Amino acid sequence: VATTPKGKGAFPERHPLSLRVFGIASAPQAEAYLLSGRVDVLLILGSGLHEISTQGWEARLQPSAALIQQDIDPAVIGRNYPVTTALVGDCRTTLRELIFHLRRLLSIGEHPPGGDAASFARWKEAAVPVLDAERRESSAVPLLPQRVMAEIDSALPEDALIFLDVGNHALWALHHLTATGRNAFIQNWGEFAAMGFGTAAAIGGKLAAPERPVVAISGDGGFAMTGMEVLTATTYDIPVVWIVLNDARFNCVHHGQQMQYAGRTIATEFRRMDGAGIAESLGAGGRRIERPGELSAALAEALASDRPTVLDVRIDADEVPPIHSRVRSLERFFAGQGR
């Protein structure tokens, strides 16, 4: 089971059958499995298979025998890949019916049980779950984003609602954070991917689920766009925690430009902000995080404080996010345009 970026959290990534995320910020094991050319049947649940979730409509994702696509919207089915079987309807209801019929066919011996769980487990043990896993334990200063994500992972409650804004930080989070199946990752990757969404939306998430911890992960670029919503949270005592990865860049764009245009960039850098100071001026808690080991403790304290808090995390701006699949898909697109 692999999830799209927007589907992260729908399936626990500690499950032995999980391949983590496929699409933008793909897990290497998901890429290795789904693009191997050895997938015969692929069941798609609730995805329109747009650019972000398919690495720019990667042709190798098409299975050899059958693609089964389920969606509540019939207009989505077959839009981007040829479909062998269409299943239109609510996902939960559709899966319940499928499982009922599979169990019935197995019980009468019409189909023998299939799948070799042991061989898949051996394959997965040899596969790479995340890139540069050793950097998650780095003691470097400025902080490496991989280390930041490892500390968030260790401190996040299992039932947390995690709002991901759009940008560099989201790529790190999609790739490195581990979905437990009880938490939820809420984001708007898709046709527009509007920066600033996650910073503000987290407040609505806390109002909708006041019993659950709510954490927004954003970059300083997105926080600069909608960070004044912290004032809304302090005015109405809405205890959201914002983790702001501060690198004084639109860094997803910056690294993408560097990789595509021989190191040239334009309009990606700006003056570094004091995120913790902004938070305090708006009546929220504010804390600057600069050294390894500080963030996990600070996040736990912020959640326990039950007040709006901004954690201003200074990261290494030159660490390249897991954006390589996105760059490859854009290069294919531009090559096609040139013919």
GROMACS .gro file of C-alpha atoms in nm:
model
  339
    1VAL     CA    1   0.000   0.000   0.000
    2ALA     CA    2   0.134   0.340  -0.102
    3THR     CA    3  -0.050   0.666  -0.045
    4THR     CA    4  -0.049   0.979  -0.253
    5PRO     CA    5   0.091   1.289  -0.080
    6LYS     CA    6  -0.261   1.409   0.004
    7GLY     CA    7  -0.351   1.061   0.125
    8LYS     CA    8  -0.069   1.044   0.380
    9GLY     CA    9  -0.219   0.934   0.711
   10ALA     CA   10  -0.488   0.715   0.557
   11PHE     CA   11  -0.275   0.405   0.608
   12PRO     CA   12  -0.026   0.347   0.893
   13GLU     CA   13   0.329   0.368   0.763
   14ARG     CA   14   0.453   0.127   1.031
   15HIS     CA   15   0.233  -0.146   0.877
   16PRO     CA   16   0.438  -0.427   0.718
   17LEU     CA   17   0.258  -0.371   0.384
   18SER     CA   18   0.317   0.005   0.373
   19LEU     CA   19   0.535   0.158   0.099
   20ARG     CA   20   0.490   0.510   0.247
   21VAL     CA   21   0.426   0.796   0.000
   22PHE     CA   22   0.440   0.790  -0.380
   23GLY     CA   23   0.437   1.108  -0.590
   24ILE     CA   24   0.607   1.429  -0.493
   25ALA     CA   25   0.864   1.359  -0.217
   26SER     CA   26   0.831   0.986  -0.289
   27ALA     CA   27   0.970   0.720  -0.061
   28PRO     CA   28   1.243   0.527  -0.249
   29GLN     CA   29   1.072   0.196  -0.171
   30ALA     CA   30   0.743   0.319  -0.320
   31GLU     CA   31   0.922   0.429  -0.638
   32ALA     CA   32   1.115   0.103  -0.662
   33TYR     CA   33   0.800  -0.107  -0.627
   34LEU     CA   34   0.544   0.087  -0.829
   35LEU     CA   35   0.778   0.180  -1.116
   36SER     CA   36   0.942  -0.163  -1.140
   37GLY     CA   37   0.735  -0.279  -1.438
   38ARG     CA   38   0.630  -0.585  -1.239
   39VAL     CA   39   0.295  -0.459  -1.105
   40ASP     CA   40   0.013  -0.651  -1.271
   41VAL     CA   41  -0.295  -0.505  -1.099
   42LEU     CA   42  -0.317  -0.161  -0.941
   43LEU     CA   43  -0.616  -0.057  -0.729
   44ILE     CA   44  -0.657   0.321  -0.696
   45LEU     CA   45  -0.880   0.448  -0.415
   46GLY     CA   46  -1.007   0.806  -0.422
   47SER     CA   47  -0.730   0.962  -0.628
   48GLY     CA   48  -0.770   1.148  -0.955
   49LEU     CA   49  -0.407   1.058  -1.037
   50HIS     CA   50  -0.303   1.417  -1.097
   51GLU     CA   51   0.052   1.542  -1.150
   52ILE     CA   52   0.158   1.560  -0.784
   53SER     CA   53   0.047   1.204  -0.704
   54THR     CA   54   0.191   1.036  -1.017
   55GLN     CA   55   0.527   1.210  -1.062
   56GLY     CA   56   0.394   1.401  -1.360
   57TRP     CA   57   0.186   1.116  -1.504
   58GLU     CA   58   0.475   0.872  -1.503
   59ALA     CA   59   0.402   0.611  -1.774
   60ARG     CA   60   0.564   0.328  -1.573
   61LEU     CA   61   0.284   0.355  -1.317
   62GLN     CA   62   0.045   0.184  -1.562
   63PRO     CA   63   0.013  -0.183  -1.455
   64SER     CA   64   0.056  -0.468  -1.702
   65ALA     CA   65  -0.286  -0.635  -1.658
   66ALA     CA   66  -0.547  -0.407  -1.501
   67LEU     CA   67  -0.593  -0.067  -1.343
   68ILE     CA   68  -0.898  -0.051  -1.114
   69GLN     CA   69  -0.997   0.303  -1.017
   70GLN     CA   70  -1.249   0.387  -0.745
   71ASP     CA   71  -1.388   0.736  -0.691
   72ILE     CA   72  -1.711   0.899  -0.580
   73ASP     CA   73  -1.686   1.136  -0.881
   74PRO     CA   74  -1.731   0.954  -1.212
   75ALA     CA   75  -1.571   1.242  -1.401
   76VAL     CA   76  -1.237   1.165  -1.234
   77ILE     CA   77  -1.218   0.802  -1.346
   78GLY     CA   78  -1.006   0.746  -1.654
   79ARG     CA   79  -0.910   1.112  -1.678
   80ASN     CA   80  -0.534   1.056  -1.667
   81TYR     CA   81  -0.473   0.681  -1.712
   82PRO     CA   82  -0.667   0.418  -1.909
   83VAL     CA   83  -0.886   0.224  -1.668
   84THR     CA   84  -0.977  -0.144  -1.693
   85THR     CA   85  -1.250  -0.140  -1.428
   86ALA     CA   86  -1.430   0.164  -1.283
   87LEU     CA   87  -1.582   0.160  -0.934
   88VAL     CA   88  -1.803   0.464  -0.875
   89GLY     CA   89  -1.915   0.528  -0.519
   90ASP     CA   90  -1.820   0.600  -0.161
   91CYS     CA   91  -1.484   0.445  -0.078
   92ARG     CA   92  -1.587   0.283   0.251
   93THR     CA   93  -1.898   0.126   0.100
   94THR     CA   94  -1.713   0.010  -0.211
   95LEU     CA   95  -1.435  -0.154  -0.010
   96ARG     CA   96  -1.684  -0.323   0.220
   97GLU     CA   97  -1.856  -0.482  -0.083
   98LEU     CA   98  -1.526  -0.582  -0.242
   99ILE     CA   99  -1.406  -0.750   0.077
  100PHE     CA  100  -1.739  -0.931   0.115
  101HIS     CA  101  -1.714  -1.079  -0.235
  102LEU     CA  102  -1.344  -1.164  -0.200
  103ARG     CA  103  -1.415  -1.355   0.121
  104ARG     CA  104  -1.709  -1.532  -0.044
  105LEU     CA  105  -1.496  -1.642  -0.341
  106LEU     CA  106  -1.217  -1.759  -0.112
  107SER     CA  107  -1.461  -1.953   0.106
  108ILE     CA  108  -1.601  -2.151  -0.187
  109GLY     CA  109  -1.255  -2.217  -0.329
  110GLU     CA  110  -1.310  -2.026  -0.652
  111HIS     CA  111  -0.983  -1.842  -0.600
  112PRO     CA  112  -0.693  -1.976  -0.395
  113PRO     CA  113  -0.536  -1.738  -0.144
  114GLY     CA  114  -0.259  -1.542  -0.316
  115GLY     CA  115   0.034  -1.327  -0.224
  116ASP     CA  116   0.364  -1.420  -0.069
  117ALA     CA  117   0.390  -1.203   0.241
  118ALA     CA  118   0.729  -1.347   0.334
  119SER     CA  119   0.893  -1.254   0.003
  120PHE     CA  120   0.749  -0.902   0.022
  121ALA     CA  121   0.881  -0.865   0.376
  122ARG     CA  122   1.228  -0.968   0.255
  123TRP     CA  123   1.209  -0.723  -0.035
  124LYS     CA  124   1.096  -0.442   0.192
  125GLU     CA  125   1.370  -0.509   0.446
  126ALA     CA  126   1.627  -0.453   0.170
  127ALA     CA  127   1.448  -0.146   0.028
  128VAL     CA  128   1.527   0.210   0.139
  129PRO     CA  129   1.234   0.373   0.328
  130VAL     CA  130   1.373   0.730   0.331
  131LEU     CA  131   1.662   0.914   0.169
  132ASP     CA  132   1.966   1.002   0.379
  133ALA     CA  133   1.829   0.833   0.692
  134GLU     CA  134   2.157   0.893   0.876
  135ARG     CA  135   2.100   1.270   0.856
  136ARG     CA  136   1.800   1.233   1.086
  137GLU     CA  137   2.053   1.193   1.370
  138SER     CA  138   2.283   1.478   1.266
  139SER     CA  139   2.410   1.716   1.535
  140ALA     CA  140   2.492   1.986   1.279
  141VAL     CA  141   2.411   2.353   1.332
  142PRO     CA  142   2.223   2.504   1.156
  143LEU     CA  143   1.975   2.222   1.200
  144LEU     CA  144   1.930   1.980   0.912
  145PRO     CA  145   1.564   1.945   0.808
  146GLN     CA  146   1.594   1.566   0.837
  147ARG     CA  147   1.687   1.605   1.206
  148VAL     CA  148   1.399   1.848   1.252
  149MET     CA  149   1.151   1.595   1.113
  150ALA     CA  150   1.293   1.319   1.334
  151GLU     CA  151   1.239   1.536   1.641
  152ILE     CA  152   0.884   1.624   1.533
  153ASP     CA  153   0.817   1.254   1.477
  154SER     CA  154   0.932   1.168   1.828
  155ALA     CA  155   0.716   1.434   1.996
  156LEU     CA  156   0.394   1.427   1.792
  157PRO     CA  157   0.099   1.261   1.969
  158GLU     CA  158  -0.047   0.973   1.768
  159ASP     CA  159  -0.384   1.145   1.731
  160ALA     CA  160  -0.245   1.481   1.618
  161LEU     CA  161  -0.390   1.678   1.329
  162ILE     CA  162  -0.096   1.797   1.121
  163PHE     CA  163  -0.157   2.084   0.881
  164LEU     CA  164   0.111   2.106   0.613
  165ASP     CA  165   0.149   2.434   0.433
  166VAL     CA  166   0.296   2.432   0.081
  167GLY     CA  167   0.671   2.449   0.028
  168ASN     CA  168   1.009   2.307   0.122
  169HIS     CA  169   0.894   2.197   0.469
  170ALA     CA  170   0.607   1.993   0.322
  171LEU     CA  171   0.847   1.788   0.112
  172TRP     CA  172   1.054   1.709   0.419
  173ALA     CA  173   0.742   1.626   0.620
  174LEU     CA  174   0.584   1.403   0.354
  175HIS     CA  175   0.908   1.212   0.315
  176HIS     CA  176   1.026   1.184   0.675
  177LEU     CA  177   0.729   1.203   0.914
  178THR     CA  178   0.571   0.868   0.993
  179ALA     CA  179   0.193   0.843   0.962
  180THR     CA  180   0.051   0.627   1.240
  181GLY     CA  181  -0.297   0.577   1.093
  182ARG     CA  182  -0.457   0.766   1.385
  183ASN     CA  183  -0.317   1.105   1.299
  184ALA     CA  184  -0.416   1.307   0.993
  185PHE     CA  185  -0.213   1.510   0.747
  186ILE     CA  186  -0.417   1.794   0.601
  187GLN     CA  187  -0.278   1.979   0.301
  188ASN     CA  188  -0.377   2.129  -0.032
  189TRP     CA  189  -0.127   1.990  -0.277
  190GLY     CA  190  -0.314   1.970  -0.605
  191GLU     CA  191  -0.406   2.201  -0.885
  192PHE     CA  192  -0.302   2.526  -0.711
  193ALA     CA  193  -0.116   2.440  -0.386
  194ALA     CA  194  -0.169   2.780  -0.223
  195MET     CA  195   0.103   2.888   0.020
  196GLY     CA  196  -0.026   3.014   0.353
  197PHE     CA  197  -0.315   2.767   0.365
  198GLY     CA  198  -0.178   2.549   0.644
  199THR     CA  199  -0.094   2.837   0.878
  200ALA     CA  200  -0.453   2.961   0.886
  201ALA     CA  201  -0.641   2.632   0.835
  202ALA     CA  202  -0.497   2.483   1.154
  203ILE     CA  203  -0.712   2.723   1.356
  204GLY     CA  204  -1.025   2.585   1.194
  205GLY     CA  205  -0.896   2.233   1.255
  206LYS     CA  206  -0.863   2.299   1.628
  207LEU     CA  207  -1.216   2.443   1.643
  208ALA     CA  208  -1.350   2.135   1.462
  209ALA     CA  209  -1.161   1.889   1.684
  210PRO     CA  210  -1.085   2.065   2.014
  211GLU     CA  211  -0.993   1.738   2.185
  212ARG     CA  212  -0.705   1.666   1.944
  213PRO     CA  213  -0.359   1.825   1.937
  214VAL     CA  214  -0.322   2.047   1.629
  215VAL     CA  215   0.015   2.132   1.478
  216ALA     CA  216   0.082   2.344   1.168
  217ILE     CA  217   0.412   2.294   0.987
  218SER     CA  218   0.502   2.580   0.755
  219GLY     CA  219   0.792   2.762   0.602
  220ASP     CA  220   0.883   3.121   0.674
  221GLY     CA  221   0.753   3.218   0.328
  222GLY     CA  222   0.404   3.084   0.394
  223PHE     CA  223   0.409   3.214   0.750
  224ALA     CA  224   0.490   3.562   0.617
  225MET     CA  225   0.174   3.544   0.404
  226THR     CA  226  -0.082   3.442   0.667
  227GLY     CA  227   0.103   3.437   0.999
  228MET     CA  228  -0.106   3.723   1.133
  229GLU     CA  229  -0.376   3.461   1.192
  230VAL     CA  230  -0.185   3.384   1.510
  231LEU     CA  231  -0.363   3.694   1.640
  232THR     CA  232  -0.697   3.520   1.576
  233ALA     CA  233  -0.579   3.225   1.784
  234THR     CA  234  -0.465   3.444   2.072
  235THR     CA  235  -0.782   3.653   2.063
  236TYR     CA  236  -1.006   3.348   2.095
  237ASP     CA  237  -0.770   3.125   2.301
  238ILE     CA  238  -0.729   2.859   2.031
  239PRO     CA  239  -0.424   2.648   2.125
  240VAL     CA  240  -0.251   2.568   1.796
  241VAL     CA  241   0.124   2.505   1.768
  242TRP     CA  242   0.302   2.640   1.459
  243ILE     CA  243   0.640   2.492   1.362
  244VAL     CA  244   0.802   2.736   1.120
  245LEU     CA  245   1.107   2.620   0.926
  246ASN     CA  246   1.303   2.942   0.894
  247ASP     CA  247   1.559   2.958   0.608
  248ALA     CA  248   1.502   3.306   0.457
  249ARG     CA  249   1.405   3.154   0.122
  250PHE     CA  250   1.124   3.018  -0.086
  251ASN     CA  251   1.342   2.711  -0.073
  252CYS     CA  252   1.134   2.460  -0.267
  253VAL     CA  253   1.139   2.702  -0.560
  254HIS     CA  254   1.504   2.793  -0.496
  255HIS     CA  255   1.634   2.436  -0.515
  256GLY     CA  256   1.405   2.351  -0.805
  257GLN     CA  257   1.545   2.645  -1.001
  258GLN     CA  258   1.902   2.548  -0.916
  259MET     CA  259   1.850   2.192  -1.032
  260GLN     CA  260   1.672   2.285  -1.354
  261TYR     CA  261   1.855   2.598  -1.459
  262ALA     CA  262   2.224   2.523  -1.401
  263GLY     CA  263   2.233   2.687  -1.057
  264ARG     CA  264   2.054   3.009  -1.157
  265THR     CA  265   1.778   3.143  -0.929
  266ILE     CA  266   1.552   3.446  -0.922
  267ALA     CA  267   1.325   3.600  -0.655
  268THR     CA  268   1.368   3.319  -0.402
  269GLU     CA  269   1.550   3.490  -0.112
  270PHE     CA  270   1.432   3.747   0.142
  271ARG     CA  271   1.529   3.897   0.475
  272ARG     CA  272   1.516   3.652   0.766
  273MET     CA  273   1.222   3.710   1.000
  274ASP     CA  274   1.201   3.669   1.376
  275GLY     CA  275   0.912   3.423   1.396
  276ALA     CA  276   0.927   3.388   1.772
  277GLY     CA  277   0.927   3.767   1.816
  278ILE     CA  278   0.626   3.802   1.584
  279ALA     CA  279   0.441   3.542   1.789
  280GLU     CA  280   0.512   3.718   2.117
  281SER     CA  281   0.399   4.054   1.975
  282LEU     CA  282   0.066   3.890   1.890
  283GLY     CA  283   0.021   3.744   2.239
  284ALA     CA  284   0.133   3.389   2.162
  285GLY     CA  285   0.419   3.189   2.300
  286GLY     CA  286   0.732   3.215   2.088
  287ARG     CA  287   1.052   3.015   2.099
  288ARG     CA  288   1.356   3.006   1.872
  289ILE     CA  289   1.497   2.659   1.804
  290GLU     CA  290   1.859   2.647   1.688
  291ARG     CA  291   2.025   2.334   1.826
  292PRO     CA  292   1.966   1.956   1.805
  293GLY     CA  293   1.744   1.821   2.081
  294GLU     CA  294   1.559   2.148   2.144
  295LEU     CA  295   1.260   2.096   1.916
  296SER     CA  296   1.117   1.769   2.049
  297ALA     CA  297   1.112   1.906   2.405
  298ALA     CA  298   0.978   2.244   2.294
  299LEU     CA  299   0.695   2.082   2.094
  300ALA     CA  300   0.591   1.866   2.389
  301GLU     CA  301   0.594   2.172   2.617
  302ALA     CA  302   0.397   2.382   2.368
  303LEU     CA  303   0.126   2.117   2.335
  304ALA     CA  304   0.105   2.081   2.713
  305SER     CA  305   0.081   2.459   2.764
  306ASP     CA  306  -0.260   2.472   2.592
  307ARG     CA  307  -0.189   2.813   2.440
  308PRO     CA  308  -0.105   2.930   2.087
  309THR     CA  309   0.270   2.888   2.034
  310VAL     CA  310   0.511   2.947   1.746
  311LEU     CA  311   0.834   2.745   1.731
  312ASP     CA  312   1.079   2.933   1.506
  313VAL     CA  313   1.317   2.662   1.377
  314ARG     CA  314   1.637   2.783   1.209
  315ILE     CA  315   1.738   2.528   0.944
  316ASP     CA  316   2.020   2.479   0.696
  317ALA     CA  317   1.894   2.653   0.383
  318ASP     CA  318   2.129   2.462   0.153
  319GLU     CA  319   2.001   2.114   0.233
  320VAL     CA  320   1.821   1.993  -0.082
  321PRO     CA  321   1.467   1.862  -0.015
  322PRO     CA  322   1.338   1.536  -0.171
  323ILE     CA  323   1.230   1.720  -0.485
  324HIS     CA  324   1.407   1.504  -0.742
  325SER     CA  325   1.097   1.326  -0.876
  326ARG     CA  326   0.929   1.664  -0.928
  327VAL     CA  327   1.229   1.794  -1.124
  328ARG     CA  328   1.236   1.477  -1.337
  329SER     CA  329   0.867   1.513  -1.420
  330LEU     CA  330   0.910   1.880  -1.517
  331GLU     CA  331   1.207   1.793  -1.736
  332ARG     CA  332   0.995   1.532  -1.917
  333PHE     CA  333   0.720   1.789  -1.962
  334PHE     CA  334   0.952   2.056  -2.102
  335ALA     CA  335   1.121   1.804  -2.331
  336GLY     CA  336   0.779   1.712  -2.470
  337GLN     CA  337   0.691   2.077  -2.524
  338GLY     CA  338   1.010   2.123  -2.724
  339ARG     CA  339   0.922   1.861  -2.986
   0.00000   0.00000   0.00000
